PDB file of C-alpha atoms in Angstrom:
ATOM      1  CA  LYS X   1     -58.720-102.269 -63.400  1.00 53.00           C
ATOM      2  CA  LYS X   2     -57.510-100.457 -66.540  1.00 54.00           C
ATOM      3  CA  ILE X   3     -54.813 -97.834 -66.349  1.00 52.00           C
ATOM      4  CA  ARG X   4     -55.214 -95.014 -68.771  1.00 53.00           C
ATOM      5  CA  VAL X   5     -52.112 -93.143 -69.758  1.00 49.00           C
ATOM      6  CA  ARG X   6     -52.618 -89.564 -70.780  1.00 50.00           C
ATOM      7  CA  SER X   7     -50.165 -88.094 -73.163  1.00 51.00           C
ATOM      8  CA  ASN X   8     -49.321 -84.651 -74.297  1.00 51.00           C
ATOM      9  CA  TRP X   9     -49.879 -85.617 -77.924  1.00 52.00           C
ATOM     10  CA  GLU X  10     -52.920 -85.432 -80.208  1.00 52.00           C
ATOM     11  CA  PRO X  11     -53.312 -87.307 -83.499  1.00 54.00           C
ATOM     12  CA  SER X  12     -53.775 -85.400 -86.748  1.00 55.00           C
ATOM     13  CA  ALA X  13     -53.623 -86.148 -90.462  1.00 57.00           C
ATOM     14  CA  GLN X  14     -49.892 -85.354 -90.389  1.00 57.00           C
ATOM     15  CA  GLY X  15     -49.174 -87.507 -87.315  1.00 57.00           C
ATOM     16  CA  PHE X  16     -49.047 -86.695 -83.623  1.00 53.00           C
ATOM     17  CA  HIS X  17     -48.439 -83.144 -82.463  1.00 52.00           C
ATOM     18  CA  PRO X  18     -48.097 -81.787 -78.937  1.00 54.00           C
ATOM     19  CA  ILE X  19     -51.169 -80.271 -77.343  1.00 55.00           C
ATOM     20  CA  THR X  20     -50.577 -76.551 -77.116  1.00 58.00           C
ATOM     21  CA  GLY X  21     -53.172 -75.599 -74.557  1.00 57.00           C
ATOM     22  CA  ASN X  22     -54.559 -72.924 -76.859  1.00 57.00           C
ATOM     23  CA  ALA X  23     -58.037 -74.424 -77.150  1.00 55.00           C
ATOM     24  CA  GLY X  24     -60.506 -71.588 -76.860  1.00 58.00           C
ATOM     25  CA  HIS X  25     -57.641 -69.107 -77.058  1.00 55.00           C
ATOM     26  CA  GLN X  26     -58.791 -65.755 -78.344  1.00 62.00           C
ATOM     27  CA  GLU X  27     -56.664 -63.267 -80.198  1.00 63.00           C
ATOM     28  CA  ARG X  28     -55.848 -60.232 -78.088  1.00 63.00           C
ATOM     29  CA  LYS X  29     -58.069 -57.358 -79.126  1.00 66.00           C
ATOM     30  CA  LYS X  30     -56.302 -54.452 -80.757  1.00 68.00           C
ATOM     31  CA  ASP X  31     -56.992 -51.065 -79.322  1.00 70.00           C
ATOM     32  CA  PRO X  32     -59.477 -49.015 -81.362  1.00 71.00           C
ATOM     33  CA  LEU X  33     -56.904 -46.402 -82.443  1.00 69.00           C
ATOM     34  CA  THR X  34     -54.585 -49.099 -83.814  1.00 76.00           C
ATOM     35  CA  GLU X  35     -57.478 -50.580 -85.770  1.00 79.00           C
ATOM     36  CA  LEU X  36     -58.452 -47.127 -87.067  1.00 75.00           C
ATOM     37  CA  ILE X  37     -54.896 -46.462 -88.265  1.00 76.00           C
ATOM     38  CA  GLN X  38     -54.837 -49.845 -90.044  1.00 81.00           C
ATOM     39  CA  GLN X  39     -58.170 -49.082 -91.735  1.00 81.00           C
ATOM     40  CA  ILE X  40     -56.922 -45.662 -92.855  1.00 76.00           C
ATOM     41  CA  ASN X  41     -53.733 -47.245 -94.221  1.00 79.00           C
ATOM     42  CA  THR X  42     -55.705 -49.849 -96.154  1.00 86.00           C
ATOM     43  CA  ARG X  43     -58.287 -47.469 -97.530  1.00 82.00           C
ATOM     44  CA  TYR X  44     -56.026 -44.523 -98.402  1.00 79.00           C
ATOM     45  CA  GLY X  45     -52.733 -46.269 -99.183  1.00 82.00           C
ATOM     46  CA  THR X  46     -50.894 -44.533 -96.333  1.00 75.00           C
ATOM     47  CA  ASN X  47     -48.281 -46.034 -94.049  1.00 77.00           C
ATOM     48  CA  PHE X  48     -49.093 -44.560 -90.659  1.00 72.00           C
ATOM     49  CA  THR X  49     -47.864 -46.626 -87.709  1.00 71.00           C
ATOM     50  CA  GLN X  50     -48.597 -46.733 -84.001  1.00 56.00           C
ATOM     51  CA  MET X  51     -45.953 -44.086 -83.641  1.00 52.00           C
ATOM     52  CA  ASP X  52     -48.412 -41.634 -85.170  1.00 62.00           C
ATOM     53  CA  LYS X  53     -49.832 -40.299 -81.932  1.00 72.00           C
ATOM     54  CA  VAL X  54     -51.974 -37.526 -83.372  1.00 77.00           C
ATOM     55  CA  LEU X  55     -55.187 -39.496 -82.875  1.00 79.00           C
ATOM     56  CA  LEU X  56     -54.244 -40.231 -79.291  1.00 80.00           C
ATOM     57  CA  GLN X  57     -53.419 -36.560 -78.762  1.00 83.00           C
ATOM     58  CA  ILE X  58     -56.835 -35.528 -80.076  1.00 85.00           C
ATOM     59  CA  GLU X  59     -58.566 -38.105 -77.875  1.00 86.00           C
ATOM     60  CA  SER X  60     -56.603 -36.809 -74.867  1.00 87.00           C
ATOM     61  CA  ASP X  61     -57.451 -33.211 -75.739  1.00 87.00           C
ATOM     62  CA  TYR X  62     -61.157 -34.018 -75.580  1.00 90.00           C
ATOM     63  CA  ALA X  63     -60.890 -36.218 -72.479  1.00 89.00           C
ATOM     64  CA  ALA X  64     -59.115 -33.441 -70.557  1.00 90.00           C
ATOM     65  CA  LYS X  65     -61.902 -30.907 -71.115  1.00 90.00           C
ATOM     66  CA  GLU X  66     -64.581 -30.809 -68.415  1.00 92.00           C
ATOM     67  CA  GLU X  67     -67.086 -29.697 -71.036  1.00 93.00           C
ATOM     68  CA  TRP X  68     -66.658 -32.985 -72.944  1.00 92.00           C
ATOM     69  CA  GLN X  69     -66.672 -35.059 -69.779  1.00 91.00           C
ATOM     70  CA  GLY X  70     -70.074 -33.515 -69.022  1.00 93.00           C
ATOM     71  CA  TYR X  71     -71.368 -34.137 -72.548  1.00 93.00           C
ATOM     72  CA  ALA X  72     -70.502 -37.833 -72.185  1.00 93.00           C
ATOM     73  CA  GLN X  73     -71.980 -38.114 -68.685  1.00 93.00           C
ATOM     74  CA  HIS X  74     -75.267 -36.305 -69.374  1.00 94.00           C
ATOM     75  CA  ASN X  75     -76.144 -37.233 -72.948  1.00 93.00           C
ATOM     76  CA  ASP X  76     -76.858 -40.342 -74.945  1.00 94.00           C
ATOM     77  CA  PHE X  77     -74.362 -41.508 -77.572  1.00 94.00           C
ATOM     78  CA  LYS X  78     -76.276 -39.982 -80.496  1.00 95.00           C
ATOM     79  CA  THR X  79     -76.349 -36.516 -78.921  1.00 95.00           C
ATOM     80  CA  PHE X  80     -72.701 -36.793 -77.909  1.00 94.00           C
ATOM     81  CA  MET X  81     -71.713 -37.700 -81.472  1.00 95.00           C
ATOM     82  CA  LEU X  82     -73.697 -34.771 -82.922  1.00 96.00           C
ATOM     83  CA  LEU X  83     -71.721 -32.407 -80.672  1.00 95.00           C
ATOM     84  CA  PHE X  84     -68.448 -34.232 -81.357  1.00 94.00           C
ATOM     85  CA  ASN X  85     -68.858 -34.229 -85.149  1.00 95.00           C
ATOM     86  CA  LYS X  86     -69.617 -30.502 -85.085  1.00 96.00           C
ATOM     87  CA  GLU X  87     -66.586 -29.631 -82.913  1.00 94.00           C
ATOM     88  CA  PHE X  88     -64.020 -32.148 -84.216  1.00 93.00           C
ATOM     89  CA  PRO X  89     -62.675 -30.070 -87.154  1.00 94.00           C
ATOM     90  CA  ASN X  90     -61.944 -27.151 -84.796  1.00 93.00           C
ATOM     91  CA  LEU X  91     -60.037 -29.254 -82.308  1.00 89.00           C
ATOM     92  CA  ALA X  92     -58.181 -31.115 -85.087  1.00 88.00           C
ATOM     93  CA  VAL X  93     -56.997 -27.784 -86.525  1.00 92.00           C
ATOM     94  CA  GLU X  94     -55.981 -26.642 -83.042  1.00 89.00           C
ATOM     95  CA  ARG X  95     -53.932 -29.840 -82.532  1.00 86.00           C
ATOM     96  CA  TYR X  96     -52.366 -29.486 -86.001  1.00 87.00           C
ATOM     97  CA  ASN X  97     -51.334 -25.901 -85.233  1.00 90.00           C
ATOM     98  CA  GLN X  98     -49.856 -26.902 -81.872  1.00 86.00           C
ATOM     99  CA  ASN X  99     -47.808 -29.714 -83.435  1.00 83.00           C
ATOM    100  CA  ASP X 100     -46.766 -27.529 -86.365  1.00 87.00           C
ATOM    101  CA  ALA X 101     -45.716 -24.689 -84.044  1.00 86.00           C
ATOM    102  CA  PHE X 102     -43.707 -27.131 -81.927  1.00 84.00           C
ATOM    103  CA  PHE X 103     -41.730 -28.465 -84.894  1.00 86.00           C
ATOM    104  CA  VAL X 104     -41.170 -25.029 -86.445  1.00 88.00           C
ATOM    105  CA  LYS X 105     -39.836 -23.760 -83.114  1.00 87.00           C
ATOM    106  CA  MET X 106     -37.690 -26.858 -82.547  1.00 86.00           C
ATOM    107  CA  PHE X 107     -36.052 -26.584 -85.987  1.00 92.00           C
ATOM    108  CA  SER X 108     -35.480 -22.830 -85.639  1.00 89.00           C
ATOM    109  CA  GLU X 109     -34.100 -22.884 -82.076  1.00 88.00           C
ATOM    110  CA  PRO X 110     -30.806 -24.823 -81.746  1.00 89.00           C
ATOM    111  CA  ASP X 111     -31.050 -24.859 -77.942  1.00 88.00           C
ATOM    112  CA  MET X 112     -34.529 -26.372 -78.080  1.00 86.00           C
ATOM    113  CA  MET X 113     -33.363 -28.977 -80.611  1.00 88.00           C
ATOM    114  CA  LYS X 114     -30.438 -29.804 -78.319  1.00 90.00           C
ATOM    115  CA  GLN X 115     -32.759 -30.190 -75.322  1.00 87.00           C
ATOM    116  CA  VAL X 116     -35.232 -32.387 -77.245  1.00 85.00           C
ATOM    117  CA  THR X 117     -32.549 -34.613 -78.768  1.00 89.00           C
ATOM    118  CA  GLY X 118     -30.729 -34.877 -75.426  1.00 88.00           C
ATOM    119  CA  THR X 119     -33.894 -35.872 -73.589  1.00 86.00           C
ATOM    120  CA  ILE X 120     -35.263 -38.278 -76.202  1.00 83.00           C
ATOM    121  CA  GLY X 121     -31.813 -39.726 -76.886  1.00 87.00           C
ATOM    122  CA  GLY X 122     -31.226 -40.330 -73.171  1.00 86.00           C
ATOM    123  CA  ILE X 123     -34.597 -42.015 -72.709  1.00 83.00           C
ATOM    124  CA  LEU X 124     -34.154 -44.110 -75.838  1.00 81.00           C
ATOM    125  CA  TYR X 125     -30.651 -45.165 -74.812  1.00 86.00           C
ATOM    126  CA  GLU X 126     -31.832 -46.296 -71.372  1.00 84.00           C
ATOM    127  CA  GLN X 127     -34.797 -48.198 -72.811  1.00 79.00           C
ATOM    128  CA  LEU X 128     -32.623 -49.934 -75.389  1.00 82.00           C
ATOM    129  CA  ARG X 129     -30.001 -50.771 -72.757  1.00 82.00           C
ATOM    130  CA  MET X 130     -32.721 -52.435 -70.689  1.00 82.00           C
ATOM    131  CA  ALA X 131     -33.379 -54.610 -73.763  1.00 62.00           C
ATOM    132  CA  HIS X 132     -36.727 -52.995 -74.438  1.00 49.00           C
ATOM    133  CA  LYS X 133     -37.680 -54.133 -77.908  1.00 55.00           C
ATOM    134  CA  TYR X 134     -39.407 -51.774 -80.267  1.00 55.00           C
ATOM    135  CA  PRO X 135     -41.510 -53.439 -82.957  1.00 57.00           C
ATOM    136  CA  THR X 136     -40.447 -52.671 -86.491  1.00 55.00           C
ATOM    137  CA  PRO X 137     -43.116 -51.942 -89.104  1.00 55.00           C
ATOM    138  CA  ASP X 138     -41.825 -54.696 -91.367  1.00 54.00           C
ATOM    139  CA  SER X 139     -39.194 -57.393 -91.405  1.00 48.00           C
ATOM    140  CA  SER X 140     -36.836 -55.431 -93.665  1.00 49.00           C
ATOM    141  CA  HIS X 141     -35.584 -53.477 -90.631  1.00 48.00           C
ATOM    142  CA  GLN X 142     -32.972 -55.218 -88.540  1.00 46.00           C
ATOM    143  CA  TYR X 143     -31.052 -54.331 -85.421  1.00 47.00           C
ATOM    144  CA  VAL X 144     -27.373 -53.592 -85.917  1.00 47.00           C
ATOM    145  CA  ALA X 145     -24.806 -54.362 -83.245  1.00 45.00           C
ATOM    146  CA  GLU X 146     -21.703 -52.234 -83.257  1.00 49.00           C
ATOM    147  CA  LYS X 147     -18.339 -53.163 -81.827  1.00 48.00           C
ATOM    148  CA  LYS X 148     -17.873 -51.729 -78.353  1.00 53.00           C
ATOM    149  CA  VAL X 149     -15.353 -48.879 -78.374  1.00 49.00           C
ATOM    150  CA  ASP X 150     -12.740 -48.695 -75.615  1.00 55.00           C
ATOM    151  CA  TRP X 151     -12.191 -44.951 -75.168  1.00 51.00           C
ATOM    152  CA  ASP X 152      -9.203 -45.457 -72.861  1.00 60.00           C
ATOM    153  CA  GLU X 153      -6.951 -46.831 -75.637  1.00 53.00           C
TER     154      GLU X 153
END
């Protein structure tokens, strides 16, 4: 009786390398909005990142409206897209105005700025303390560790 020993190594032109277990592994699909942003960046030379949530805001605006839920439920894709393409500029302008009004108000109202920075700063601090890692757009950005300050000295 022959004994066959299985190893965790596969031969290649460069020698033996460990088997990774990635046979048939598929890349994780990117969400459609991420892909759209990448296509816009490539085509128009922009540098929008996933932090640009305007597209997600517009999608959410439509999804929240019963009218659009009905259009999707009771029409085929072609009819839905005809309605969507006709209405999209109006909703995009509405979203732009809402975002613009928010920033104008925030920069003109010190109390609002204080509330926004306090809230976002608090959330960000807690997330960073929990070692949540935010991806950086490129490798030129690095995290900086500061010396801990003892305030009781």
